[in-house]
Every structure is written in structure tokens, then in C-alpha cells.
Amino acid sequence: MFLLICFLAILVFMNAKELLKDHISKTISLSEEEFEYVLSHFKEHYFTKGQTIISAGDKVNHEYFVAEGCLKSFYINEEVKMFILQFSMPNWWTSDFEALYSGGKAKINVDCITDATVLALSNEDREKLCREIHTVEHFFRWRTNKGYVATQKRLLSFMNNDTKHRYEELLALYPQLYNLVPKHLIAAYLGVSRETLSRL
Amino acid sequence: MFLLICFLAILVFMNAKELLKDHISKTISLSEEEFEYVLSHFKEHYFTKGQTIISAGDKVNHEYFVAEGCLKSFYINEEVKMFILQFSMPNWWTSDFEALYSGGKAKINVDCITDATVLALSNEDREKLCREIHTVEHFFRWRTNKGYVATQKRLLSFMNNDTKHRYEELLALYPQLYNLVPKHLIAAYLGVSRETLSRL
DNA sequence: TTCCGATTGTGATGTATGTCACACAATCAC
DNA sequence: GTGATTGTGTGACATACATCACAATCGGAA
């Protein structure tokens, strides 16, 4: 039984790192040795549905590559109202990047909508890898470029489109979300009350 | 007279590049030769109030470092309504980054709220410099990191705060804007009608 | 099974904001 | 200076949405 669990763990472990390897390969080329070296800095973590990865107030020292499952990153305001910044699906990265980059305390929370497998990379290791391997720095530059453009597009959509339009936009992009996450979370992503979404 | 104009042009030219040099120095260290090499890829441009730098539909091939003046980047929707993504002040970068990075046509416009001096860097030159000088790639990674965090903060503010709060937030950050740009542009940045802003 | 919490739908009502309309001032071109 | 364009303020009205309240359904725990 123990051996079986070890075997399954190794299987998933391989899959997660393979997924990350494929993801990185889409932007840069690395030798096998370099890949092995880079991937060795990522630590795999399992989380179960509902578990918290980052809480507001924490010191944030890692960013997370999602290999499996669905996470959400969200902000809770003074009136205890929740706003969802991002649903993180496989092949996405998540963290409280402001806190991670600046060294401050988290204002954003990250937790699991489903069971999840993630690969964690520390701030120090990311900077070390970027320093040591030029193309890795290139990879992270492009990852953020894409994130920047995506966030800007969402901001524009927020200003331009009404709720129904944004809802359809979201479902067109991630049809899985409709069955995967409760409606009140989708409402929190769209920035409307759950009642309004229900009456869409 | 001609000599005087040349002299003034060189003066401003020096100032713009010096500003960029200072800006870059805040993130990375470069030797004098490297600086000279990097800066040689930037072309200085003058624009007058109201002039257009990027029009929707254009092929976008440059990003711009603002040395002097104030630009706006904005989107016009089907109903000819304008949404301002960013006011670009000195030491900011602007472009339609989605189009620039993807090679597509511009969806964003950029024009001048005041007379402006900018330094233009082509997509190819940026990539070339990033390839040739590792620390330059580092610089651009951190520039985008900061932009990403700033845009995410603005998105959160959009969801969380009401118009008045966001207006005060904007003016606290850039008090100059109050006298520099007409109110209807500030309304377009805040995502409300000019009438609502007027009644704030 | 039974109960409880989580999720979702829907009605009634208040409020912030958009839209249309008009007025007036400031600026600019000629 | 004169007329046109641009920027700004304000009233009247319509509308989208938040909020509060209640009901119904579903799934898991005891």
C-alpha cells in the first residue's frame, strides 16, 4: 500500500513537472541539464478543496504554477465583501505578486476551489535562476508581459461591457468554470452581486 | 537662429536621454559604454498637444518612454465612447502593448494631452538589446512587473471603490492632473460620465 | 433517515449613475 | 471683435444594480 502511494505520488510528480516543462518550452529553449536544474527549484504541493495557500497578512515568499485543479485569488474589503482577481487553472501562475515583489505582507488571498497540485518557486530561487540563466529571465519577462496584457484587457472589458457581456466572455474563455465553481464566486469575479448574476 | 534651435534641440535631447538613463539606473547597473549603446537605439520625437502617436488600426512597432509632457492611451468602442487606460507622465512607458507584442493591429490609441517629448524604441531593438545584454532583459522584466501590479491594483480599485473614492485616489497620486487635463478625460479614466464626475 | 449548511432563484425597494437637454464660460481661429 | 468650438455645470428622467427578505433545492454529516 505504501509503495503504491509512493508510485502514484511519483507519477503525479512527474506529470506536474512535465507540464511545467512543456509550458516553459513554449517560450524558450533549454538543454535537458538546464531543465533539470531549473525544475529542481520547484517544490510540489498538494492541496485539498477549500485549503488556503496565501492569507492576507502573510509574508509572501512563493509564486505557484498550477499543474492541476482550480485556485482563486481574491481580495476581502473592510465590509467583508470578496472580489476575485483571478481563477487559476492549470498552466497559470498565481501569488500575491505585489507582496511577493515588494517584500510586503499579502493583501490578496489564494485558496483552492478544487483539490489542486501546484509547483512552488521561491522569490530568491526565481531571481537566482534569472541571474544564472539568461533565457530563464527571458521566460519570466514574457510570462509577465502576457499577464500584463491580459489584466489590461480585463480592465477595459470592465469599463466597456455590461455584466451579461462579461459573463459570456468569461464562459467563452473557460467553459469548465460554469460547472466547476459556484455562481456567487463568478459574481465576485464579475464584480456584481450574486442576485444580479442569477437574473442575468 | 538656426544654431540656437540646434543648441536647444541638443539640450532637450540630452535631457530626455539623461532622464531615461536615470530611470534605467534605478533598476540595473550599466557601464558608460553600455548606456551609450542602449540609448543609441532610442529615437527622440517631439509631438504637439493633440497629435496622435498611435491610431487604432495601425501596425504598432514602437514603445515610448515619456520624457516630457502628458499622453493618454485610450480605447474607443462601437458607440464611439472613450475609455482611458492610462495617463502617461514623464518616466512612464506607453504603447499598445498587446499589438506591439503580438504583431497585431492597434486597438488602443495614444495621443498627446500636452506638448510632449518621447523616446521611441522599436520592438526589434528591444528584443535585440534584451538578447545582447542580460541586465537589460532584467530591466524590462521589472518594468513590466511593476506595470502588471499597478494594473491589477487599478482593477481591484475599480471593483471595490466608488467613483468619488477613485477620483480622490487618482488626484492624490497625480495632483498635476487636476489642472492639466480636462474633466471629461478624467471621467473617461474613472469610467463614469462627465456629468457624474461634475456632481461628485 | 433526518437535519443543517451551502447554493441558487426571485420579489420589493432604494440608490447611484447614465442619458438627454439646456445654459454658460473660456478659448481659438479668422 | 465675432463666431465657432470646447469644456463645464445642472435639472429631469430612466435604468441597472445593490440590498434585504424569503423560499426551494441539494449534498453531506450524524
mmCIF file of N, CA, C and O in Angstrom, chain A residues 4-47:
data_model
loop_
_atom_site.group_PDB
_atom_site.id
_atom_site.type_symbol
_atom_site.label_atom_id
_atom_site.label_comp_id
_atom_site.label_asym_id
_atom_site.label_seq_id
_atom_site.Cartn_x
_atom_site.Cartn_y
_atom_site.Cartn_z
ATOM 1 N N LEU A 4 2.473 1.638 -3.247
ATOM 2 C CA LEU A 4 1.505 2.103 -4.244
ATOM 3 C C LEU A 4 1.357 3.617 -4.168
ATOM 4 O O LEU A 4 1.370 4.328 -5.173
ATOM 5 N N ILE A 5 1.228 4.110 -2.942
ATOM 6 C CA ILE A 5 1.085 5.560 -2.746
ATOM 7 C C ILE A 5 2.323 6.286 -3.266
ATOM 8 O O ILE A 5 2.223 7.310 -3.952
ATOM 9 N N CYS A 6 3.508 5.715 -2.951
ATOM 10 C CA CYS A 6 4.741 6.313 -3.446
ATOM 11 C C CYS A 6 4.736 6.359 -4.975
ATOM 12 O O CYS A 6 5.066 7.380 -5.585
ATOM 13 N N PHE A 7 4.307 5.251 -5.553
ATOM 14 C CA PHE A 7 4.285 5.148 -7.010
ATOM 15 C C PHE A 7 3.359 6.202 -7.620
ATOM 16 O O PHE A 7 3.728 6.930 -8.550
ATOM 17 N N LEU A 8 2.161 6.311 -7.048
ATOM 18 C CA LEU A 8 1.200 7.301 -7.548
ATOM 19 C C LEU A 8 1.739 8.713 -7.363
ATOM 20 O O LEU A 8 1.610 9.564 -8.246
ATOM 21 N N ALA A 9 2.359 8.925 -6.224
ATOM 22 C CA ALA A 9 2.915 10.257 -5.944
ATOM 23 C C ALA A 9 3.970 10.606 -6.986
ATOM 24 O O ALA A 9 3.983 11.715 -7.529
ATOM 25 N N ILE A 10 4.829 9.635 -7.282
ATOM 26 C CA ILE A 10 5.874 9.881 -8.272
ATOM 27 C C ILE A 10 5.264 10.144 -9.647
ATOM 28 O O ILE A 10 5.695 11.043 -10.373
ATOM 29 N N LEU A 11 4.206 9.399 -9.945
ATOM 30 C CA LEU A 11 3.525 9.585 -11.229
ATOM 31 C C LEU A 11 3.027 11.020 -11.386
ATOM 32 O O LEU A 11 3.318 11.701 -12.375
ATOM 33 N N VAL A 12 2.282 11.462 -10.390
ATOM 34 C CA VAL A 12 1.736 12.816 -10.450
ATOM 35 C C VAL A 12 2.867 13.834 -10.428
ATOM 36 O O VAL A 12 2.846 14.834 -11.130
ATOM 37 N N PHE A 13 3.867 13.552 -9.621
ATOM 38 C CA PHE A 13 5.039 14.416 -9.542
ATOM 39 C C PHE A 13 5.634 14.613 -10.940
ATOM 40 O O PHE A 13 5.855 15.729 -11.395
ATOM 41 N N MET A 14 5.824 13.535 -11.639
ATOM 42 C CA MET A 14 6.352 13.614 -12.994
ATOM 43 C C MET A 14 5.426 14.433 -13.876
ATOM 44 O O MET A 14 5.867 15.283 -14.628
ATOM 45 N N ASN A 15 4.148 14.164 -13.764
ATOM 46 C CA ASN A 15 3.217 14.874 -14.625
ATOM 47 C C ASN A 15 3.257 16.382 -14.401
ATOM 48 O O ASN A 15 3.230 17.154 -15.349
ATOM 49 N N ALA A 16 3.309 16.762 -13.139
ATOM 50 C CA ALA A 16 3.318 18.192 -12.825
ATOM 51 C C ALA A 16 4.561 18.849 -13.422
ATOM 52 O O ALA A 16 4.468 19.887 -14.096
ATOM 53 N N LYS A 17 5.700 18.245 -13.231
ATOM 54 C CA LYS A 17 6.942 18.842 -13.744
ATOM 55 C C LYS A 17 6.978 18.804 -15.279
ATOM 56 O O LYS A 17 7.503 19.720 -15.912
ATOM 57 N N GLU A 18 6.419 17.719 -15.824
ATOM 58 C CA GLU A 18 6.366 17.642 -17.286
ATOM 59 C C GLU A 18 5.511 18.773 -17.848
ATOM 60 O O GLU A 18 5.832 19.398 -18.860
ATOM 61 N N LEU A 19 4.394 19.028 -17.160
ATOM 62 C CA LEU A 19 3.500 20.095 -17.589
ATOM 63 C C LEU A 19 4.220 21.438 -17.562
ATOM 64 O O LEU A 19 4.135 22.236 -18.512
ATOM 65 N N LEU A 20 4.966 21.664 -16.489
ATOM 66 C CA LEU A 20 5.713 22.916 -16.368
ATOM 67 C C LEU A 20 6.782 22.998 -17.454
ATOM 68 O O LEU A 20 6.978 24.059 -18.061
ATOM 69 N N LYS A 21 7.421 21.867 -17.714
ATOM 70 C CA LYS A 21 8.457 21.834 -18.742
ATOM 71 C C LYS A 21 7.861 22.209 -20.103
ATOM 72 O O LYS A 21 8.422 23.045 -20.829
ATOM 73 N N ASP A 22 6.718 21.603 -20.422
ATOM 74 C CA ASP A 22 6.044 21.940 -21.679
ATOM 75 C C ASP A 22 5.696 23.425 -21.722
ATOM 76 O O ASP A 22 5.869 24.093 -22.742
ATOM 77 N N HIS A 23 5.196 23.907 -20.597
ATOM 78 C CA HIS A 23 4.784 25.312 -20.510
ATOM 79 C C HIS A 23 5.968 26.240 -20.788
ATOM 80 O O HIS A 23 5.853 27.192 -21.571
ATOM 81 N N ILE A 24 7.106 25.934 -20.172
ATOM 82 C CA ILE A 24 8.295 26.769 -20.363
ATOM 83 C C ILE A 24 8.814 26.658 -21.801
ATOM 84 O O ILE A 24 9.227 27.654 -22.406
ATOM 85 N N SER A 25 8.727 25.431 -22.339
ATOM 86 C CA SER A 25 9.240 25.192 -23.699
ATOM 87 C C SER A 25 8.524 26.026 -24.753
ATOM 88 O O SER A 25 9.051 26.238 -25.847
ATOM 89 N N LYS A 26 7.307 26.462 -24.427
ATOM 90 C CA LYS A 26 6.576 27.267 -25.416
ATOM 91 C C LYS A 26 7.205 28.633 -25.609
ATOM 92 O O LYS A 26 6.946 29.311 -26.603
ATOM 93 N N THR A 27 7.990 29.079 -24.625
ATOM 94 C CA THR A 27 8.601 30.405 -24.728
ATOM 95 C C THR A 27 10.105 30.352 -24.975
ATOM 96 O O THR A 27 10.632 31.163 -25.728
ATOM 97 N N ILE A 28 10.799 29.425 -24.349
ATOM 98 C CA ILE A 28 12.261 29.375 -24.502
ATOM 99 C C ILE A 28 12.743 27.944 -24.732
ATOM 100 O O ILE A 28 11.995 26.987 -24.519
ATOM 101 N N SER A 29 14.010 27.822 -25.151
ATOM 102 C CA SER A 29 14.651 26.511 -25.298
ATOM 103 C C SER A 29 15.689 26.336 -24.202
ATOM 104 O O SER A 29 16.471 27.250 -23.936
ATOM 105 N N LEU A 30 15.692 25.167 -23.587
ATOM 106 C CA LEU A 30 16.695 24.858 -22.569
ATOM 107 C C LEU A 30 17.213 23.452 -22.834
ATOM 108 O O LEU A 30 16.479 22.601 -23.354
ATOM 109 N N SER A 31 18.460 23.209 -22.467
ATOM 110 C CA SER A 31 19.005 21.850 -22.569
ATOM 111 C C SER A 31 18.377 20.987 -21.475
ATOM 112 O O SER A 31 17.788 21.509 -20.522
ATOM 113 N N GLU A 32 18.534 19.675 -21.611
ATOM 114 C CA GLU A 32 17.989 18.766 -20.596
ATOM 115 C C GLU A 32 18.570 19.061 -19.216
ATOM 116 O O GLU A 32 17.860 19.049 -18.212
ATOM 117 N N GLU A 33 19.862 19.339 -19.182
ATOM 118 C CA GLU A 33 20.510 19.613 -17.895
ATOM 119 C C GLU A 33 19.948 20.896 -17.283
ATOM 120 O O GLU A 33 19.683 20.981 -16.093
ATOM 121 N N GLU A 34 19.798 21.902 -18.149
ATOM 122 C CA GLU A 34 19.248 23.165 -17.655
ATOM 123 C C GLU A 34 17.830 22.964 -17.123
ATOM 124 O O GLU A 34 17.474 23.467 -16.056
ATOM 125 N N PHE A 35 17.012 22.213 -17.875
ATOM 126 C CA PHE A 35 15.648 21.948 -17.426
ATOM 127 C C PHE A 35 15.656 21.277 -16.058
ATOM 128 O O PHE A 35 14.925 21.669 -15.148
ATOM 129 N N GLU A 36 16.508 20.262 -15.941
ATOM 130 C CA GLU A 36 16.575 19.529 -14.682
ATOM 131 C C GLU A 36 16.938 20.480 -13.553
ATOM 132 O O GLU A 36 16.346 20.459 -12.478
ATOM 133 N N TYR A 37 17.906 21.348 -13.846
ATOM 134 C CA TYR A 37 18.354 22.307 -12.836
ATOM 135 C C TYR A 37 17.226 23.274 -12.460
ATOM 136 O O TYR A 37 16.941 23.483 -11.281
ATOM 137 N N VAL A 38 16.588 23.817 -13.482
ATOM 138 C CA VAL A 38 15.515 24.781 -13.224
ATOM 139 C C VAL A 38 14.390 24.124 -12.434
ATOM 140 O O VAL A 38 13.948 24.629 -11.389
ATOM 141 N N LEU A 39 13.928 22.964 -12.921
ATOM 142 C CA LEU A 39 12.778 22.305 -12.286
ATOM 143 C C LEU A 39 13.090 21.874 -10.851
ATOM 144 O O LEU A 39 12.181 21.767 -10.023
ATOM 145 N N SER A 40 14.376 21.644 -10.569
ATOM 146 C CA SER A 40 14.741 21.202 -9.218
ATOM 147 C C SER A 40 14.459 22.287 -8.171
ATOM 148 O O SER A 40 14.429 22.019 -6.979
ATOM 149 N N HIS A 41 14.249 23.518 -8.626
ATOM 150 C CA HIS A 41 13.953 24.599 -7.674
ATOM 151 C C HIS A 41 12.470 24.709 -7.334
ATOM 152 O O HIS A 41 12.078 25.510 -6.486
ATOM 153 N N PHE A 42 11.656 23.925 -8.040
ATOM 154 C CA PHE A 42 10.209 23.973 -7.770
ATOM 155 C C PHE A 42 9.847 22.864 -6.789
ATOM 156 O O PHE A 42 10.287 21.724 -6.951
ATOM 157 N N LYS A 43 9.031 23.218 -5.810
ATOM 158 C CA LYS A 43 8.574 22.190 -4.854
ATOM 159 C C LYS A 43 7.094 21.936 -5.076
ATOM 160 O O LYS A 43 6.285 22.861 -5.139
ATOM 161 N N GLU A 44 6.793 20.646 -5.159
ATOM 162 C CA GLU A 44 5.421 20.264 -5.442
ATOM 163 C C GLU A 44 4.602 20.277 -4.163
ATOM 164 O O GLU A 44 5.069 19.850 -3.105
ATOM 165 N N HIS A 45 3.364 20.765 -4.265
ATOM 166 C CA HIS A 45 2.468 20.757 -3.101
ATOM 167 C C HIS A 45 1.092 20.278 -3.520
ATOM 168 O O HIS A 45 0.620 20.610 -4.613
ATOM 169 N N TYR A 46 0.486 19.517 -2.619
ATOM 170 C CA TYR A 46 -0.908 19.098 -2.807
ATOM 171 C C TYR A 46 -1.782 19.920 -1.885
ATOM 172 O O TYR A 46 -1.418 20.149 -0.736
ATOM 173 N N PHE A 47 -2.923 20.321 -2.394
ATOM 174 C CA PHE A 47 -3.897 20.981 -1.534
ATOM 175 C C PHE A 47 -5.258 20.369 -1.790
ATOM 176 O O PHE A 47 -5.520 19.862 -2.888
#
